[in-house]
C-alpha cells in the first residue's frame, strides 16, 4: 500500500513536526512492514526553480514544433532553453531544472546544443517531475504564485512525503487510507476522522435503477449499484485526484475509472464502472459454467472454472467478479451513461480465482484480505457526487442494494487470557478499553462478550483479540523473557539411535549430507531395478517442487549418489558421505481417501481409511564412498575404498544401534544396484535389514561415478531397539592375545567362521576379529585362509598359558568340526 502523508493528515491529526524515523517506528510497532518513506522534494536533485518566460522564438525546418526561449530564473542573465511544448506564452511562470539537476528516474540535465541552439536546462512537465501521467504540456504556474529564482518544489506540489507499507494477509483494512489513518491514531493518540462518515450512504430503494439477480449469495453476499446518465465523456480527472493516484502508484485513465480507484485507496472498497448502453438485458451474478470464456480488460481470453464468480448479461459473462472486468461492457471514451457497482465478495473465492488465472489486480488483493461489507452504499454515494461535480450528468435516485450479510459473531473472551499469553498484567477494564479502541463492542465482564467491527473480519477467535491487546498495549512493553518450558520426555529411543548411528559414521570419516527426497522418473532405471522390483512403485506429487523430479524416493541411494557425483565434479576425489532420512513406500489402494472437512474431528473410521493409503515412511541410512579410504602420504601408500569398506560401514552402524556382533550375519546376496558378486546382505537375528557392497558397473556408468564405487543402505526402523541393560563389568586384568589362521573352503562366509570360534572358545573369549584373507594355489584348489585375532580375558584373575591355549584349541575344534577347517601351519 502506497500513499502520501498529506492525504493521511486529512483523516488523522498527526504531529506537525513528525519525522520519517518517528513515522517508521510507529508503523512498525503497529505491525506494518515499512517498505519506504520518501520525501518527494528529494526525488528531484539539484536546482528546480521558478522561471518567467521572457521570449519565445518558433524554430522551423524540423519534424515537430520546437521553440527557443529565454527564461528569467533569478540568476543574473536569462537562461536559453529549447522546449517542444506549446502550452505556455511569454510572461508565464514555469518550473525550470538547471544544468546539473536530476529528474526522477535518474535523468540528468546538462547544458548542450540541440536543434542548432544552446539549451541550458529544461522547462518541466508534470510527468517529468513524477507528479502525474500528463505528457501534453509543461506546468504553467498561476500568476503571482512565486518569483523567478524561488524553489519550485513547494509551488508545483513536490513537498509531500510518500509512504509505502507491506500489509500482512490478515489485515485487509490497512490497504486503505481509512485503515492506515485509524492505526496511526492509535500510535499517536490523535484525533481520527473516518472517511466513511463524511458522506452518508443512501439506502436501497424498492425499485432498482437496473435489474440485477444474485444467484450465489455465498460468493456475493451484498451487491449495490447506482446509475448516472448524461455525463461529459471528455471531462478530465481533477488535478488533485491525479496527483494522489500517481503518488499511490496508479496511473490516471479517465474520470469514472479514476474515481473508483481513488475511493478504493481511500475507503478500501473496490468498485466497477459499466457502460450502461453496452449492457444487454439484466445482470446476473453467479458461478461460472465450466468451460465458459471471457476476454478480460488485459486482452486475455480466459477459460472459466466452476468456482469463479462472474457478472453476466444476456450475452454471457461480462466481468470476472472482484478480479477484472471484461472488454464488452467497460467504460469507453464516448460513454455517457454509467452503472457504478460496489459489492462484497467471498475472500476465499477471490483468492482462488486470482491464483487460478494468475491475475492479481489491486481489487483482488483487497478482496482476498477482507473488505468492510458496510461500505458499498457509502462508496457509491461518494462516487456519484464526485462524478456529477466534475462531469455533470443526472443521477438516478433509485438505489440497488441486495443484502444477504450475516450478523457479526460475538466472541467470548476470558479477560485473563491476555495476561497468561502475553506475560504482562492486563486487567479486564484495560482489555475492554483496548478492544473498544479498535472498534469492537464489548459487554459483560467474565467473560467479555466482544463483537468485532465490520472492517475487522480477521477477528474470529479469542486469541485474535489477545493479539490486538498486545499490539495496542505496546509490543515494546512486552518483556523479552522466555516462558517457562514444560518438562519434556526427551528424545525417543528411535531418535537416540539415529543420532548415535550418525555420530558413529562421522567419527569414522563419513560426512553427513542432506538431500531433497525427490527423484526423477528415470531414477529406477539408473539404479538398475528389475521390472518387477517393488521399489519402482513411487508416490507422484501433485504439485512437485521441480517438474523434473516429481516422485518421492523409495531408496536413499539415488539422491545420495547424485550428491557424490556433484562433489566429484567439484574436484573432490576421495569422498565418503552418508545420509539418514525417510523413504516413501506406497500402499497401493483402489479407493480414494474419504473427503474430510474442517468443521469437526474425523471419526476413527475416517482417520483409519485416510491413513490406509498414506505411504509407509521408514527411516533409512545410506552411505557411499569412492577414492582412497586411507590417504597416501609420507607414511606410505594409501588404500582405495572397496566393497569391504561399505560392509564395514554397515557393521559400524548396526553396532552403534546397540546390536551385538553375535546377532549380525553378513552373507553373499544379489540385489540391484549392487554388483552380483560383491554384494552382501546384512541380517540381524536372521532378518535382512540392508545391503552393502560394490555398485554394479552399469549403475556406476549411469551416475558417471568412478569404478569400484561402493555403497550401503540399511532400514534403521527394522533394527530392534535394544532394551535397557546394565553396563558390562570391565575386567582390570591383562588380556591374552592369540592369532589363528584357518584354511577353509572358499565359499565359507567369514562371519560364520567368526561365530563358530566365539561359540567354541567359551566365556573367556572377549573378542574375535578378522585381520587377514589369503588365497593361493599352495593352499589347494577352492581354499582360502582366514586369520583371526582372539582376545581372552577373565574378570577375576590373570589367565594362565594353559587356560588360554585350551580355549583357543576349543575354538579351533569347533570350526574344524563345522567347516572341516585346518589350522594353517599345523
mmCIF file of N, CA, C and O in Angstrom, residues 31 227 238 253 333 404 563 567 741 756:
data_model
loop_
_atom_site.group_PDB
_atom_site.id
_atom_site.type_symbol
_atom_site.label_atom_id
_atom_site.label_comp_id
_atom_site.label_asym_id
_atom_site.label_seq_id
_atom_site.Cartn_x
_atom_site.Cartn_y
_atom_site.Cartn_z
ATOM 1 N N UNK A 31 2.619 -3.204 13.461
ATOM 2 C CA UNK A 31 2.608 -4.480 12.747
ATOM 3 C C UNK A 31 2.728 -4.365 11.253
ATOM 4 O O UNK A 31 2.552 -5.357 10.544
ATOM 5 N N UNK A 227 -26.872 4.471 -10.897
ATOM 6 C CA UNK A 227 -26.817 4.821 -12.321
ATOM 7 C C UNK A 227 -26.735 6.339 -12.447
ATOM 8 O O UNK A 227 -27.444 7.070 -11.761
ATOM 9 N N UNK A 238 -9.820 15.685 -11.862
ATOM 10 C CA UNK A 238 -9.208 16.858 -11.237
ATOM 11 C C UNK A 238 -7.739 16.607 -10.923
ATOM 12 O O UNK A 238 -7.327 15.479 -10.666
ATOM 13 N N UNK A 253 -6.585 7.214 -15.786
ATOM 14 C CA UNK A 253 -7.147 6.652 -17.017
ATOM 15 C C UNK A 253 -8.276 7.533 -17.544
ATOM 16 O O UNK A 253 -8.231 8.029 -18.664
ATOM 17 N N UNK A 333 -14.286 5.831 -24.297
ATOM 18 C CA UNK A 333 -14.115 7.294 -24.362
ATOM 19 C C UNK A 333 -15.392 8.056 -24.680
ATOM 20 O O UNK A 333 -15.484 9.250 -24.380
ATOM 21 N N UNK A 404 -27.407 -9.784 1.743
ATOM 22 C CA UNK A 404 -27.539 -11.098 2.394
ATOM 23 C C UNK A 404 -26.451 -11.275 3.449
ATOM 24 O O UNK A 404 -26.005 -12.398 3.709
ATOM 25 N N UNK A 563 24.575 -36.583 -5.020
ATOM 26 C CA UNK A 563 25.448 -35.728 -4.202
ATOM 27 C C UNK A 563 26.905 -36.137 -4.362
ATOM 28 O O UNK A 563 27.794 -35.276 -4.447
ATOM 29 N N UNK A 567 30.001 -33.710 -5.811
ATOM 30 C CA UNK A 567 31.270 -33.458 -5.129
ATOM 31 C C UNK A 567 32.465 -33.832 -5.998
ATOM 32 O O UNK A 567 33.479 -33.128 -6.015
ATOM 33 N N UNK A 741 45.130 -68.873 12.114
ATOM 34 C CA UNK A 741 44.842 -68.838 10.675
ATOM 35 C C UNK A 741 44.245 -70.169 10.300
ATOM 36 O O UNK A 741 44.852 -71.227 10.516
ATOM 37 N N UNK A 756 31.553 -69.395 14.835
ATOM 38 C CA UNK A 756 31.943 -70.712 15.346
ATOM 39 C C UNK A 756 33.100 -70.604 16.329
ATOM 40 O O UNK A 756 33.132 -71.306 17.358
#
